[in-house]
Amino acid sequence: MDSGVGTATGASAGPVADVVAVDLGPGVRAGFTRRPGGVSRGPWAGLDLGLHVGDDPDHVLENRRLVERWAGMPVWYPRQVHGREVAVLDAPPEPGRALASGADGAECDAAVAVGRGHAVAVVVADCVPVLLADPAAGVVAAAHAGRPGLLAGVLESTVEAMVARGAVPASIRVALGPSAGPCCYEVPEQMRDDAAARVPETAATTRAGTPAIDLRAGCAAVLRRAGVGSVRTVGGCTIDDESFYSYRRAKVTGRCGGVVGIAP
């Protein structure tokens, strides 16, 4: 992990949000949550942020409050559908709406926050959480980049939405969070070849020599072609690392998150 990354777990008393903090520039609060901490139980035990995975909604909402406490501002979550649509928040959400937005929010796989005092997030369990920021322009974004969304163009759409609100591609800093790695993300050969036909950098093999997809290599390549100035990778493979939720490892499981906002 590079020098711009650290772990922050909040206050010592009671449940906390275990978050790997990432430096994306002055005033930007950004990080990737891990499984430890939180109040969820059973197969979702830990800091589950997914309202759509069968966990007790009250537990998930409390976990989201812990993340808001870490962020120091309201955090808005889209209702993800593995597409390329982007929501843009020009002002903080109404009180209470941020926490529950996984249930009633817009169907999209990326969200842009303009200005200070509110954050956006995505939830993942092997897909790539992508955090983007142009601090000088006051624009940040979070994107959910699984195989379908990456190939559909969700990252290009996210950069375009940021630019439309004043961001400059060369000034955008990006962190790609923990996700399924090519070491473990085995897929049928035809699926790998189809993905590589769209994004060549996704082609990979597992440690066992079978066909695989490298999601983060694909994300980095797409972002660089979009003119993004800085792209870094944080953490390892979620299938290998049990401190993260992984759908490939357990179909009934929770969701980690990536969150970014500009401090008030």
Short mmCIF file of C-alpha atoms in Angstrom, two decimals:
data_model
loop_
_atom_site.label_atom_id
_atom_site.label_comp_id
_atom_site.label_asym_id
_atom_site.label_seq_id
_atom_site.Cartn_x
_atom_site.Cartn_y
_atom_site.Cartn_z
CA MET A 1 0.00 0.00 0.00
CA ASP A 2 1.40 3.42 -0.87
CA SER A 3 2.23 6.25 1.52
CA GLY A 4 -1.02 8.05 0.76
CA VAL A 5 -3.10 5.29 2.31
CA GLY A 6 -3.88 4.63 5.96
CA THR A 7 -6.39 2.80 8.13
CA ALA A 8 -8.89 4.78 10.18
CA THR A 9 -11.36 3.12 12.52
CA GLY A 10 -12.95 6.07 14.31
CA ALA A 11 -13.63 6.26 18.05
CA SER A 12 -12.53 3.43 20.31
CA ALA A 13 -15.85 2.93 22.15
CA GLY A 14 -18.56 0.82 20.51
CA PRO A 15 -18.87 -0.28 16.89
CA VAL A 16 -16.77 1.59 14.36
CA ALA A 17 -16.28 1.79 10.61
CA ASP A 18 -13.04 0.11 9.53
CA VAL A 19 -11.95 2.27 6.60
CA VAL A 20 -8.75 2.34 4.53
CA ALA A 21 -8.32 6.08 4.01
CA VAL A 22 -6.91 7.32 0.70
CA ASP A 23 -5.35 10.71 -0.09
CA LEU A 24 -7.08 12.15 -3.16
CA GLY A 25 -6.11 15.74 -2.54
CA PRO A 26 -6.69 18.69 -0.22
CA GLY A 27 -10.00 18.56 1.62
CA VAL A 28 -11.08 15.24 0.11
CA ARG A 29 -12.26 12.54 2.50
CA ALA A 30 -12.01 9.19 0.73
CA GLY A 31 -11.68 5.57 1.70
CA PHE A 32 -12.62 1.94 1.24
CA THR A 33 -14.45 0.10 4.01
CA ARG A 34 -13.42 -3.34 5.22
CA ARG A 35 -15.55 -6.05 6.81
CA PRO A 36 -14.41 -5.74 10.47
CA GLY A 37 -16.46 -3.59 12.80
CA GLY A 38 -20.11 -2.75 12.29
CA VAL A 39 -23.17 -4.39 13.82
CA SER A 40 -24.35 -6.96 11.25
CA ARG A 41 -24.55 -10.63 12.21
CA GLY A 42 -24.68 -14.05 10.60
CA PRO A 43 -23.30 -14.37 7.05
CA TRP A 44 -23.28 -10.56 6.82
CA ALA A 45 -21.33 -10.16 10.08
CA GLY A 46 -19.37 -6.94 10.15
CA LEU A 47 -19.77 -3.58 8.43
CA ASP A 48 -22.30 -4.62 5.78
CA LEU A 49 -23.46 -1.62 3.70
CA GLY A 50 -25.81 -3.49 1.33
CA LEU A 51 -29.56 -2.99 1.74
CA HIS A 52 -30.29 -5.54 -1.00
CA VAL A 53 -28.51 -8.68 0.27
CA GLY A 54 -30.88 -10.02 2.94
CA ASP A 55 -29.28 -8.43 5.99
CA ASP A 56 -31.39 -6.74 8.68
CA PRO A 57 -32.03 -3.23 7.26
CA ASP A 58 -31.64 -1.69 10.71
CA HIS A 59 -28.17 -3.16 10.99
CA VAL A 60 -27.22 -1.89 7.53
CA LEU A 61 -28.50 1.59 8.30
CA GLU A 62 -26.51 1.65 11.53
CA ASN A 63 -23.41 0.58 9.61
CA ARG A 64 -24.03 3.40 7.15
CA ARG A 65 -24.27 5.82 10.08
CA LEU A 66 -20.86 4.61 11.22
CA VAL A 67 -19.47 5.38 7.75
CA GLU A 68 -21.07 8.83 7.85
CA ARG A 69 -19.43 9.41 11.23
CA TRP A 70 -16.07 8.50 9.69
CA ALA A 71 -16.69 10.70 6.65
CA GLY A 72 -17.95 13.63 8.70
CA MET A 73 -20.80 14.30 6.26
CA PRO A 74 -23.93 12.70 4.73
CA VAL A 75 -23.16 9.83 2.34
CA TRP A 76 -25.47 9.03 -0.61
CA TYR A 77 -25.68 5.53 -2.11
CA PRO A 78 -27.11 4.74 -5.57
CA ARG A 79 -29.20 1.66 -6.36
CA GLN A 80 -26.70 -0.23 -8.51
CA VAL A 81 -27.71 -2.17 -11.62
CA HIS A 82 -24.39 -2.93 -13.41
CA GLY A 83 -24.97 -0.19 -15.98
CA ARG A 84 -23.36 3.12 -16.99
CA GLU A 85 -25.80 5.73 -15.64
CA VAL A 86 -24.48 8.46 -13.34
CA ALA A 87 -26.36 10.47 -10.71
CA VAL A 88 -25.20 14.02 -9.98
CA LEU A 89 -25.78 15.62 -6.59
CA ASP A 90 -25.34 19.38 -6.68
CA ALA A 91 -26.33 19.70 -3.01
CA PRO A 92 -26.52 17.44 0.04
CA PRO A 93 -29.46 15.00 0.06
CA GLU A 94 -32.44 15.64 2.31
CA PRO A 95 -31.91 14.50 5.92
CA GLY A 96 -32.39 10.73 6.18
CA ARG A 97 -32.45 10.14 2.43
CA ALA A 98 -28.74 9.46 2.17
CA LEU A 99 -28.80 6.44 4.47
CA ALA A 100 -31.80 4.79 2.82
CA SER A 101 -30.97 5.63 -0.77
CA GLY A 102 -29.96 2.07 -1.55
CA ALA A 103 -33.67 1.28 -1.28
CA ASP A 104 -35.20 4.33 -2.96
CA GLY A 105 -32.32 6.06 -4.75
CA ALA A 106 -31.72 6.44 -8.46
CA GLU A 107 -30.80 3.34 -10.45
CA CYS A 108 -27.22 4.01 -11.50
CA ASP A 109 -23.70 2.77 -10.96
CA ALA A 110 -21.87 6.01 -10.29
CA ALA A 111 -22.57 9.21 -8.42
CA VAL A 112 -20.97 12.65 -8.58
CA ALA A 113 -20.97 15.09 -5.67
CA VAL A 114 -20.45 18.79 -6.44
CA GLY A 115 -19.27 21.09 -3.68
CA ARG A 116 -18.51 20.56 -0.02
CA GLY A 117 -20.24 18.78 2.82
CA HIS A 118 -21.70 15.70 1.16
CA ALA A 119 -20.26 12.42 -0.04
CA VAL A 120 -21.19 9.64 -2.44
CA ALA A 121 -20.52 5.92 -2.20
CA VAL A 122 -20.84 2.60 -3.99
CA VAL A 123 -21.06 -0.89 -2.50
CA VAL A 124 -19.17 -3.93 -3.76
CA ALA A 125 -18.31 -7.57 -3.10
CA ASP A 126 -15.61 -8.28 -5.75
CA CYS A 127 -16.41 -5.47 -8.24
CA VAL A 128 -14.08 -2.47 -8.27
CA PRO A 129 -15.01 0.55 -6.13
CA VAL A 130 -13.59 3.54 -8.00
CA LEU A 131 -13.12 6.90 -6.25
CA LEU A 132 -12.38 10.02 -8.29
CA ALA A 133 -11.66 13.59 -7.22
CA ASP A 134 -10.73 16.95 -8.68
CA PRO A 135 -10.27 18.99 -5.49
CA ALA A 136 -9.64 22.28 -7.29
CA ALA A 137 -12.95 21.98 -9.15
CA GLY A 138 -14.80 20.80 -6.04
CA VAL A 139 -16.06 17.65 -7.77
CA VAL A 140 -15.77 14.03 -6.63
CA ALA A 141 -17.34 10.74 -7.73
CA ALA A 142 -17.72 7.08 -6.80
CA ALA A 143 -18.27 4.39 -9.42
CA HIS A 144 -19.11 0.68 -9.28
CA ALA A 145 -17.11 -1.11 -11.98
CA GLY A 146 -17.88 -4.78 -12.32
CA ARG A 147 -17.35 -6.56 -15.61
CA PRO A 148 -20.71 -5.50 -17.15
CA GLY A 149 -20.42 -1.88 -16.03
CA LEU A 150 -16.80 -1.52 -17.06
CA LEU A 151 -17.58 -2.85 -20.54
CA ALA A 152 -20.73 -0.71 -20.76
CA GLY A 153 -18.68 2.45 -20.17
CA VAL A 154 -19.52 3.45 -16.60
CA LEU A 155 -16.10 5.02 -16.05
CA GLU A 156 -16.23 7.06 -19.23
CA SER A 157 -19.70 8.27 -18.19
CA THR A 158 -18.40 9.20 -14.74
CA VAL A 159 -15.51 11.25 -16.08
CA GLU A 160 -17.86 12.98 -18.56
CA ALA A 161 -20.27 13.86 -15.74
CA MET A 162 -17.43 15.28 -13.65
CA VAL A 163 -16.15 17.35 -16.57
CA ALA A 164 -19.66 18.70 -17.14
CA ARG A 165 -19.50 20.08 -13.57
CA GLY A 166 -16.11 21.71 -14.06
CA ALA A 167 -13.54 18.97 -13.47
CA VAL A 168 -10.45 18.76 -15.67
CA PRO A 169 -9.51 15.19 -16.69
CA ALA A 170 -5.79 15.73 -16.16
CA SER A 171 -6.49 17.00 -12.64
CA ILE A 172 -8.67 14.05 -11.61
CA ARG A 173 -7.08 11.70 -9.08
CA VAL A 174 -8.39 8.13 -8.89
CA ALA A 175 -8.11 5.27 -6.43
CA LEU A 176 -9.16 1.76 -7.45
CA GLY A 177 -10.14 -0.19 -4.36
CA PRO A 178 -9.87 -3.84 -3.38
CA SER A 179 -11.63 -6.19 -5.80
CA ALA A 180 -11.51 -9.65 -7.33
CA GLY A 181 -8.00 -10.07 -8.67
CA PRO A 182 -6.88 -11.88 -11.81
CA CYS A 183 -5.30 -14.46 -9.49
CA CYS A 184 -8.79 -15.72 -8.59
CA TYR A 185 -11.36 -14.20 -10.97
CA GLU A 186 -11.73 -17.25 -13.21
CA VAL A 187 -14.19 -16.97 -16.11
CA PRO A 188 -15.01 -19.00 -19.24
CA GLU A 189 -12.52 -18.40 -22.02
CA GLN A 190 -15.20 -16.87 -24.26
CA MET A 191 -16.13 -14.37 -21.55
CA ARG A 192 -12.50 -13.34 -21.17
CA ASP A 193 -12.11 -12.95 -24.91
CA ASP A 194 -15.33 -10.93 -25.21
CA ALA A 195 -14.16 -8.58 -22.46
CA ALA A 196 -10.72 -8.24 -24.04
CA ALA A 197 -12.31 -7.33 -27.36
CA ARG A 198 -13.76 -4.25 -25.62
CA VAL A 199 -10.99 -3.54 -23.10
CA PRO A 200 -7.81 -5.46 -24.04
CA GLU A 201 -6.16 -4.87 -20.68
CA THR A 202 -8.72 -7.07 -18.90
CA ALA A 203 -7.31 -10.29 -20.40
CA ALA A 204 -5.55 -12.36 -17.75
CA THR A 205 -4.96 -15.82 -16.34
CA THR A 206 -5.45 -17.09 -12.79
CA ARG A 207 -2.62 -18.40 -10.68
CA ALA A 208 -3.78 -21.84 -11.83
CA GLY A 209 -3.35 -20.83 -15.48
CA THR A 210 -7.08 -20.66 -16.32
CA PRO A 211 -8.82 -17.76 -18.12
CA ALA A 212 -9.40 -14.70 -15.95
CA ILE A 213 -10.38 -11.04 -16.06
CA ASP A 214 -8.26 -8.28 -14.52
CA LEU A 215 -10.88 -5.69 -13.62
CA ARG A 216 -8.52 -3.12 -12.15
CA ALA A 217 -6.12 -3.24 -15.07
CA GLY A 218 -9.11 -2.63 -17.33
CA CYS A 219 -10.34 0.25 -15.16
CA ALA A 220 -6.92 1.90 -15.11
CA ALA A 221 -6.56 1.63 -18.89
CA VAL A 222 -10.02 3.08 -19.55
CA LEU A 223 -9.41 5.99 -17.19
CA ARG A 224 -6.04 6.80 -18.71
CA ARG A 225 -7.56 6.80 -22.18
CA ALA A 226 -10.14 9.26 -20.83
CA GLY A 227 -7.27 11.59 -19.90
CA VAL A 228 -7.30 11.07 -16.13
CA GLY A 229 -4.08 12.30 -14.62
CA SER A 230 -3.45 9.93 -11.70
CA VAL A 231 -4.66 6.36 -11.12
CA ARG A 232 -3.53 4.23 -8.20
CA THR A 233 -4.52 0.82 -6.87
CA VAL A 234 -5.29 0.19 -3.20
CA GLY A 235 -5.38 -3.24 -1.57
CA GLY A 236 -5.45 -6.73 -2.99
CA CYS A 237 -7.88 -9.46 -4.04
CA THR A 238 -11.19 -9.62 -2.19
CA ILE A 239 -11.59 -13.33 -2.97
CA ASP A 240 -8.29 -14.07 -1.20
CA ASP A 241 -8.64 -11.55 1.64
CA GLU A 242 -11.36 -12.46 4.14
CA SER A 243 -11.31 -8.95 5.65
CA PHE A 244 -13.50 -7.99 2.66
CA TYR A 245 -16.86 -9.36 1.56
CA SER A 246 -16.70 -11.55 -1.55
CA TYR A 247 -19.66 -12.81 -3.55
CA ARG A 248 -17.38 -15.30 -5.27
CA ARG A 249 -16.36 -16.72 -1.92
CA ALA A 250 -19.87 -16.79 -0.39
CA LYS A 251 -23.07 -16.04 -2.31
CA VAL A 252 -24.86 -14.86 0.85
CA THR A 253 -22.66 -12.07 2.14
CA GLY A 254 -22.47 -8.34 2.76
CA ARG A 255 -21.05 -5.42 0.84
CA CYS A 256 -18.06 -3.20 1.44
CA GLY A 257 -18.02 0.35 0.14
CA GLY A 258 -16.01 3.12 -1.40
CA VAL A 259 -16.87 6.64 -0.18
CA VAL A 260 -15.65 10.07 -1.21
CA GLY A 261 -16.59 13.65 -0.43
CA ILE A 262 -15.09 17.08 0.17
CA ALA A 263 -15.08 18.10 3.82
CA PRO A 264 -17.37 20.97 4.84
#
